[in-house]
Amino acid sequence: MPDSDFIQVKQMHGELLVSQKRQQLGCTLTTKELIFQKPHASYQIFLSDILGIIPFQLKKPAPAPEVLGESGVSPHFSTQYHRISALRMFVINRSGGFEKGVTDILVPLNERFIQHIQRCTDFIPIPTQ
């Protein structure tokens, strides 16, 4: 991906378990870390630094279809996100990299990623409903 807007993480730790890139978001899980990528920024969190992962439901925005001629266009974005709380996170952008202390990050994660994270950590799922 030499022409990609995604910033590559040069040193990944652990064995690769799953990786996916969809439009403007990339997610990679190894046995030791979780990496989120969006254009021009990457976020690297070690699994040992994760305090918790909580489902987070975004409020649906009011539908605002755009009419182009006789066609209606309505964007569809996932409203199911997860809030990840971590002791520290490494942020890599075009200016370089830096460590951020205790932080939360909201990311759209599918059930497959959550299941893989549960297998790699000692997190205990708690029903939210």
Short mmCIF file of N, CA and C in Angstrom, two decimals:
data_model
loop_
_atom_site.label_atom_id
_atom_site.label_comp_id
_atom_site.label_asym_id
_atom_site.label_seq_id
_atom_site.Cartn_x
_atom_site.Cartn_y
_atom_site.Cartn_z
N MET A 1 0.81 -1.19 0.00
CA MET A 1 0.00 0.00 0.00
C MET A 1 0.87 1.26 0.00
N PRO A 2 1.77 1.44 -0.96
CA PRO A 2 2.63 2.60 -0.93
C PRO A 2 1.88 3.92 -1.12
N ASP A 3 0.76 3.95 -1.81
CA ASP A 3 0.02 5.18 -2.06
C ASP A 3 -1.12 5.38 -1.07
N SER A 4 -1.19 4.57 -0.06
CA SER A 4 -2.28 4.62 0.91
C SER A 4 -2.13 5.81 1.84
N ASP A 5 -3.28 6.33 2.30
CA ASP A 5 -3.27 7.39 3.31
C ASP A 5 -3.10 6.82 4.71
N PHE A 6 -3.13 5.47 4.84
CA PHE A 6 -2.93 4.84 6.13
C PHE A 6 -1.44 4.87 6.48
N ILE A 7 -1.14 5.26 7.71
CA ILE A 7 0.25 5.26 8.19
C ILE A 7 0.54 3.87 8.75
N GLN A 8 1.56 3.24 8.22
CA GLN A 8 1.90 1.89 8.65
C GLN A 8 2.62 1.91 10.00
N VAL A 9 2.31 0.95 10.83
CA VAL A 9 3.02 0.77 12.09
C VAL A 9 4.23 -0.10 11.77
N LYS A 10 5.42 0.45 11.99
CA LYS A 10 6.64 -0.24 11.57
C LYS A 10 6.95 -1.47 12.40
N GLN A 11 6.64 -1.43 13.68
CA GLN A 11 6.98 -2.57 14.53
C GLN A 11 5.72 -3.07 15.24
N MET A 12 5.19 -4.19 14.74
CA MET A 12 4.05 -4.81 15.42
C MET A 12 4.59 -5.88 16.35
N HIS A 13 3.92 -6.04 17.48
CA HIS A 13 4.33 -7.00 18.49
C HIS A 13 3.33 -8.15 18.51
N GLY A 14 3.82 -9.37 18.70
CA GLY A 14 2.94 -10.53 18.76
C GLY A 14 2.64 -11.11 17.39
N GLU A 15 1.85 -12.19 17.40
CA GLU A 15 1.48 -12.87 16.15
C GLU A 15 0.16 -12.31 15.63
N LEU A 16 0.09 -12.12 14.34
CA LEU A 16 -1.12 -11.58 13.71
C LEU A 16 -2.28 -12.56 13.85
N LEU A 17 -3.42 -12.06 14.36
CA LEU A 17 -4.63 -12.88 14.49
C LEU A 17 -5.66 -12.52 13.42
N VAL A 18 -5.92 -11.24 13.28
CA VAL A 18 -6.92 -10.80 12.30
C VAL A 18 -6.63 -9.35 11.92
N SER A 19 -6.88 -9.03 10.66
CA SER A 19 -6.68 -7.67 10.18
C SER A 19 -7.73 -7.38 9.13
N GLN A 20 -8.30 -6.19 9.18
CA GLN A 20 -9.27 -5.81 8.15
C GLN A 20 -9.17 -4.32 7.91
N LYS A 21 -9.38 -3.95 6.67
CA LYS A 21 -9.43 -2.54 6.29
C LYS A 21 -10.70 -2.34 5.50
N ARG A 22 -11.48 -1.37 5.94
CA ARG A 22 -12.73 -1.03 5.26
C ARG A 22 -12.79 0.46 5.11
N GLN A 23 -12.83 0.90 3.91
CA GLN A 23 -12.96 2.32 3.57
C GLN A 23 -11.98 3.16 4.38
N GLN A 24 -12.43 3.84 5.40
CA GLN A 24 -11.60 4.79 6.13
C GLN A 24 -11.11 4.27 7.48
N LEU A 25 -11.19 2.97 7.73
CA LEU A 25 -10.75 2.43 9.01
C LEU A 25 -10.09 1.06 8.83
N GLY A 26 -8.94 0.90 9.46
CA GLY A 26 -8.26 -0.38 9.48
C GLY A 26 -8.13 -0.85 10.92
N CYS A 27 -8.32 -2.14 11.15
CA CYS A 27 -8.18 -2.73 12.49
C CYS A 27 -7.30 -3.95 12.39
N THR A 28 -6.30 -4.04 13.26
CA THR A 28 -5.40 -5.18 13.30
C THR A 28 -5.28 -5.64 14.74
N LEU A 29 -5.37 -6.95 14.92
CA LEU A 29 -5.22 -7.54 16.25
C LEU A 29 -4.11 -8.58 16.20
N THR A 30 -3.14 -8.44 17.11
CA THR A 30 -2.11 -9.46 17.28
C THR A 30 -2.30 -10.06 18.67
N THR A 31 -1.47 -11.00 19.02
CA THR A 31 -1.58 -11.60 20.35
C THR A 31 -1.16 -10.64 21.45
N LYS A 32 -0.59 -9.48 21.08
CA LYS A 32 -0.13 -8.53 22.10
C LYS A 32 -0.67 -7.11 21.95
N GLU A 33 -1.29 -6.79 20.82
CA GLU A 33 -1.71 -5.40 20.62
C GLU A 33 -2.90 -5.28 19.67
N LEU A 34 -3.50 -4.10 19.74
CA LEU A 34 -4.63 -3.73 18.92
C LEU A 34 -4.23 -2.44 18.21
N ILE A 35 -4.38 -2.41 16.88
CA ILE A 35 -3.98 -1.24 16.10
C ILE A 35 -5.18 -0.77 15.29
N PHE A 36 -5.48 0.53 15.40
CA PHE A 36 -6.54 1.14 14.60
C PHE A 36 -5.87 2.13 13.67
N GLN A 37 -6.31 2.12 12.42
CA GLN A 37 -5.75 3.04 11.45
C GLN A 37 -6.87 3.78 10.74
N LYS A 38 -6.67 5.07 10.59
CA LYS A 38 -7.53 5.88 9.75
C LYS A 38 -6.59 6.70 8.90
N PRO A 39 -7.07 7.33 7.87
CA PRO A 39 -6.13 8.10 7.05
C PRO A 39 -5.34 9.10 7.88
N HIS A 40 -4.04 9.05 7.73
CA HIS A 40 -3.10 9.99 8.34
C HIS A 40 -2.86 9.80 9.83
N ALA A 41 -3.40 8.74 10.44
CA ALA A 41 -3.14 8.48 11.87
C ALA A 41 -3.34 7.00 12.19
N SER A 42 -2.48 6.47 13.04
CA SER A 42 -2.60 5.11 13.54
C SER A 42 -2.54 5.14 15.06
N TYR A 43 -3.29 4.24 15.70
CA TYR A 43 -3.38 4.16 17.15
C TYR A 43 -3.02 2.75 17.56
N GLN A 44 -2.01 2.61 18.41
CA GLN A 44 -1.49 1.31 18.82
C GLN A 44 -1.70 1.17 20.33
N ILE A 45 -2.44 0.11 20.72
CA ILE A 45 -2.72 -0.14 22.14
C ILE A 45 -2.29 -1.56 22.48
N PHE A 46 -1.45 -1.70 23.47
CA PHE A 46 -1.07 -3.04 23.91
C PHE A 46 -2.24 -3.64 24.69
N LEU A 47 -2.52 -4.92 24.48
CA LEU A 47 -3.62 -5.57 25.19
C LEU A 47 -3.44 -5.48 26.70
N SER A 48 -2.21 -5.52 27.15
CA SER A 48 -1.94 -5.45 28.60
C SER A 48 -2.27 -4.06 29.17
N ASP A 49 -2.40 -3.05 28.31
CA ASP A 49 -2.74 -1.69 28.75
C ASP A 49 -4.24 -1.41 28.72
N ILE A 50 -5.03 -2.33 28.19
CA ILE A 50 -6.47 -2.11 28.10
C ILE A 50 -7.12 -2.37 29.46
N LEU A 51 -7.86 -1.36 29.93
CA LEU A 51 -8.58 -1.48 31.20
C LEU A 51 -9.95 -2.10 31.00
N GLY A 52 -10.59 -1.82 29.87
CA GLY A 52 -11.91 -2.37 29.61
C GLY A 52 -12.41 -1.97 28.23
N ILE A 53 -13.39 -2.74 27.76
CA ILE A 53 -14.04 -2.48 26.48
C ILE A 53 -15.53 -2.52 26.73
N ILE A 54 -16.20 -1.42 26.42
CA ILE A 54 -17.63 -1.31 26.72
C ILE A 54 -18.38 -0.99 25.43
N PRO A 55 -19.47 -1.72 25.14
CA PRO A 55 -20.28 -1.37 23.96
C PRO A 55 -20.81 0.06 24.10
N PHE A 56 -20.86 0.76 23.01
CA PHE A 56 -21.30 2.15 23.02
C PHE A 56 -22.20 2.37 21.81
N GLN A 57 -23.43 2.73 22.04
CA GLN A 57 -24.39 2.94 20.96
C GLN A 57 -24.47 4.42 20.63
N LEU A 58 -24.13 4.77 19.39
CA LEU A 58 -24.26 6.16 18.97
C LEU A 58 -25.72 6.49 18.73
N LYS A 59 -26.08 7.72 19.00
CA LYS A 59 -27.42 8.15 18.66
C LYS A 59 -27.49 8.28 17.15
N LYS A 60 -28.55 7.78 16.58
CA LYS A 60 -28.68 7.87 15.13
C LYS A 60 -28.90 9.33 14.73
N PRO A 61 -28.14 9.78 13.75
CA PRO A 61 -28.39 11.14 13.27
C PRO A 61 -29.71 11.19 12.51
N ALA A 62 -30.32 12.34 12.51
CA ALA A 62 -31.57 12.49 11.76
C ALA A 62 -31.30 12.21 10.29
N PRO A 63 -32.16 11.41 9.67
CA PRO A 63 -31.92 11.09 8.26
C PRO A 63 -31.95 12.35 7.42
N ALA A 64 -30.92 12.52 6.61
CA ALA A 64 -30.85 13.68 5.73
C ALA A 64 -30.47 13.22 4.34
N PRO A 65 -31.42 12.56 3.66
CA PRO A 65 -31.08 12.10 2.31
C PRO A 65 -30.83 13.27 1.38
N GLU A 66 -29.85 13.07 0.54
CA GLU A 66 -29.52 14.09 -0.45
C GLU A 66 -30.13 13.66 -1.77
N VAL A 67 -30.82 14.55 -2.41
CA VAL A 67 -31.49 14.21 -3.66
C VAL A 67 -30.64 14.68 -4.82
N LEU A 68 -30.30 13.72 -5.68
CA LEU A 68 -29.54 14.01 -6.89
C LEU A 68 -30.40 13.60 -8.07
N GLY A 69 -31.03 14.55 -8.71
CA GLY A 69 -31.95 14.23 -9.79
C GLY A 69 -33.13 13.48 -9.24
N GLU A 70 -33.35 12.27 -9.69
CA GLU A 70 -34.46 11.45 -9.20
C GLU A 70 -33.99 10.42 -8.17
N SER A 71 -32.70 10.44 -7.85
CA SER A 71 -32.15 9.45 -6.92
C SER A 71 -31.95 10.07 -5.55
N GLY A 72 -32.27 9.31 -4.53
CA GLY A 72 -32.00 9.75 -3.16
C GLY A 72 -30.76 9.04 -2.64
N VAL A 73 -29.88 9.76 -1.98
CA VAL A 73 -28.66 9.18 -1.42
C VAL A 73 -28.70 9.39 0.08
N SER A 74 -28.58 8.30 0.82
CA SER A 74 -28.59 8.39 2.27
C SER A 74 -27.40 7.61 2.81
N PRO A 75 -26.46 8.28 3.50
CA PRO A 75 -25.29 7.56 4.03
C PRO A 75 -25.70 6.60 5.13
N HIS A 76 -25.04 5.47 5.20
CA HIS A 76 -25.32 4.47 6.22
C HIS A 76 -24.03 4.17 6.97
N PHE A 77 -23.96 4.58 8.23
CA PHE A 77 -22.80 4.31 9.06
C PHE A 77 -23.24 3.46 10.25
N SER A 78 -22.34 2.62 10.71
CA SER A 78 -22.64 1.80 11.87
C SER A 78 -22.84 2.68 13.10
N THR A 79 -23.78 2.30 13.94
CA THR A 79 -23.96 3.03 15.19
C THR A 79 -23.45 2.21 16.36
N GLN A 80 -22.95 0.98 16.13
CA GLN A 80 -22.43 0.13 17.20
C GLN A 80 -20.92 0.32 17.32
N TYR A 81 -20.52 0.97 18.37
CA TYR A 81 -19.12 1.22 18.64
C TYR A 81 -18.74 0.58 19.97
N HIS A 82 -17.45 0.59 20.25
CA HIS A 82 -16.96 0.15 21.56
C HIS A 82 -16.03 1.22 22.10
N ARG A 83 -16.17 1.50 23.37
CA ARG A 83 -15.27 2.43 24.05
C ARG A 83 -14.17 1.59 24.68
N ILE A 84 -12.95 1.85 24.28
CA ILE A 84 -11.80 1.15 24.84
C ILE A 84 -11.08 2.11 25.78
N SER A 85 -10.95 1.72 27.04
CA SER A 85 -10.21 2.51 28.02
C SER A 85 -8.84 1.86 28.18
N ALA A 86 -7.80 2.68 28.08
CA ALA A 86 -6.44 2.14 28.14
C ALA A 86 -5.55 3.01 29.03
N LEU A 87 -4.56 2.37 29.63
CA LEU A 87 -3.58 3.08 30.45
C LEU A 87 -2.71 3.99 29.59
N ARG A 88 -2.43 3.53 28.37
CA ARG A 88 -1.64 4.33 27.44
C ARG A 88 -1.91 3.88 26.01
N MET A 89 -1.62 4.77 25.09
CA MET A 89 -1.84 4.50 23.67
C MET A 89 -0.75 5.24 22.90
N PHE A 90 -0.27 4.61 21.84
CA PHE A 90 0.73 5.25 20.99
C PHE A 90 0.01 5.77 19.75
N VAL A 91 0.22 7.04 19.45
CA VAL A 91 -0.40 7.68 18.29
C VAL A 91 0.70 7.97 17.29
N ILE A 92 0.48 7.57 16.05
CA ILE A 92 1.46 7.79 14.99
C ILE A 92 0.74 8.60 13.91
N ASN A 93 1.29 9.77 13.59
CA ASN A 93 0.71 10.58 12.52
C ASN A 93 1.83 11.08 11.61
N ARG A 94 1.52 11.94 10.68
CA ARG A 94 2.52 12.42 9.71
C ARG A 94 3.65 13.20 10.38
N SER A 95 3.40 13.74 11.57
CA SER A 95 4.43 14.51 12.28
C SER A 95 5.34 13.64 13.13
N GLY A 96 4.99 12.37 13.30
CA GLY A 96 5.79 11.47 14.14
C GLY A 96 4.89 10.67 15.06
N GLY A 97 5.47 10.17 16.13
CA GLY A 97 4.71 9.36 17.07
C GLY A 97 4.86 9.88 18.48
N PHE A 98 3.84 9.64 19.29
CA PHE A 98 3.92 10.03 20.69
C PHE A 98 3.05 9.11 21.52
N GLU A 99 3.35 9.06 22.81
CA GLU A 99 2.58 8.24 23.75
C GLU A 99 1.57 9.13 24.45
N LYS A 100 0.35 8.65 24.53
CA LYS A 100 -0.72 9.35 25.24
C LYS A 100 -1.04 8.55 26.48
N GLY A 101 -1.23 9.21 27.59
CA GLY A 101 -1.53 8.54 28.85
C GLY A 101 -2.93 7.97 28.89
N VAL A 102 -3.49 7.82 30.07
CA VAL A 102 -4.82 7.22 30.25
C VAL A 102 -5.80 7.88 29.29
N THR A 103 -6.49 7.05 28.50
CA THR A 103 -7.37 7.59 27.47
C THR A 103 -8.49 6.61 27.12
N ASP A 104 -9.51 7.14 26.50
CA ASP A 104 -10.61 6.35 25.91
C ASP A 104 -10.60 6.61 24.42
N ILE A 105 -10.96 5.59 23.66
CA ILE A 105 -11.10 5.73 22.22
C ILE A 105 -12.37 5.00 21.80
N LEU A 106 -13.15 5.62 20.93
CA LEU A 106 -14.38 5.01 20.40
C LEU A 106 -14.09 4.47 19.01
N VAL A 107 -14.34 3.18 18.81
CA VAL A 107 -14.09 2.57 17.51
C VAL A 107 -15.21 1.59 17.16
N PRO A 108 -15.54 1.49 15.88
CA PRO A 108 -16.52 0.49 15.47
C PRO A 108 -15.82 -0.87 15.38
N LEU A 109 -16.20 -1.80 16.22
CA LEU A 109 -15.62 -3.15 16.21
C LEU A 109 -16.73 -4.16 15.97
N ASN A 110 -16.47 -5.09 15.07
CA ASN A 110 -17.47 -6.12 14.85
C ASN A 110 -17.32 -7.24 15.88
N GLU A 111 -18.28 -8.11 15.91
CA GLU A 111 -18.31 -9.20 16.91
C GLU A 111 -17.10 -10.12 16.79
N ARG A 112 -16.60 -10.30 15.57
CA ARG A 112 -15.43 -11.16 15.37
C ARG A 112 -14.21 -10.61 16.10
N PHE A 113 -14.00 -9.30 16.03
CA PHE A 113 -12.88 -8.70 16.75
C PHE A 113 -13.05 -8.85 18.25
N ILE A 114 -14.24 -8.64 18.75
CA ILE A 114 -14.49 -8.78 20.18
C ILE A 114 -14.19 -10.21 20.64
N GLN A 115 -14.61 -11.20 19.86
CA GLN A 115 -14.35 -12.60 20.21
C GLN A 115 -12.86 -12.90 20.23
N HIS A 116 -12.12 -12.38 19.26
CA HIS A 116 -10.67 -12.58 19.24
C HIS A 116 -10.01 -11.92 20.44
N ILE A 117 -10.46 -10.71 20.79
CA ILE A 117 -9.88 -10.02 21.95
C ILE A 117 -10.15 -10.82 23.22
N GLN A 118 -11.35 -11.38 23.35
CA GLN A 118 -11.68 -12.18 24.53
C GLN A 118 -10.78 -13.40 24.64
N ARG A 119 -10.41 -13.99 23.52
CA ARG A 119 -9.54 -15.16 23.54
C ARG A 119 -8.11 -14.81 23.96
N CYS A 120 -7.67 -13.58 23.66
CA CYS A 120 -6.28 -13.17 23.93
C CYS A 120 -6.10 -12.53 25.29
N THR A 121 -7.18 -12.22 25.98
CA THR A 121 -7.09 -11.50 27.24
C THR A 121 -7.87 -12.25 28.31
N ASP A 122 -7.82 -11.73 29.50
CA ASP A 122 -8.60 -12.32 30.58
C ASP A 122 -9.85 -11.50 30.86
N PHE A 123 -10.29 -10.72 29.85
CA PHE A 123 -11.52 -9.94 30.01
C PHE A 123 -12.71 -10.87 30.18
N ILE A 124 -13.63 -10.46 31.00
CA ILE A 124 -14.84 -11.22 31.24
C ILE A 124 -16.01 -10.45 30.63
N PRO A 125 -16.75 -11.05 29.69
CA PRO A 125 -17.88 -10.33 29.11
C PRO A 125 -19.00 -10.16 30.15
N ILE A 126 -19.54 -8.97 30.19
CA ILE A 126 -20.66 -8.68 31.08
C ILE A 126 -21.85 -8.29 30.22
N PRO A 127 -23.00 -8.96 30.38
CA PRO A 127 -24.16 -8.60 29.58
C PRO A 127 -24.57 -7.15 29.82
N THR A 128 -24.90 -6.45 28.74
CA THR A 128 -25.27 -5.05 28.87
C THR A 128 -26.78 -4.85 28.77
N GLN A 129 -27.50 -5.85 28.48
CA GLN A 129 -28.97 -5.72 28.33
C GLN A 129 -29.67 -6.53 29.39
#
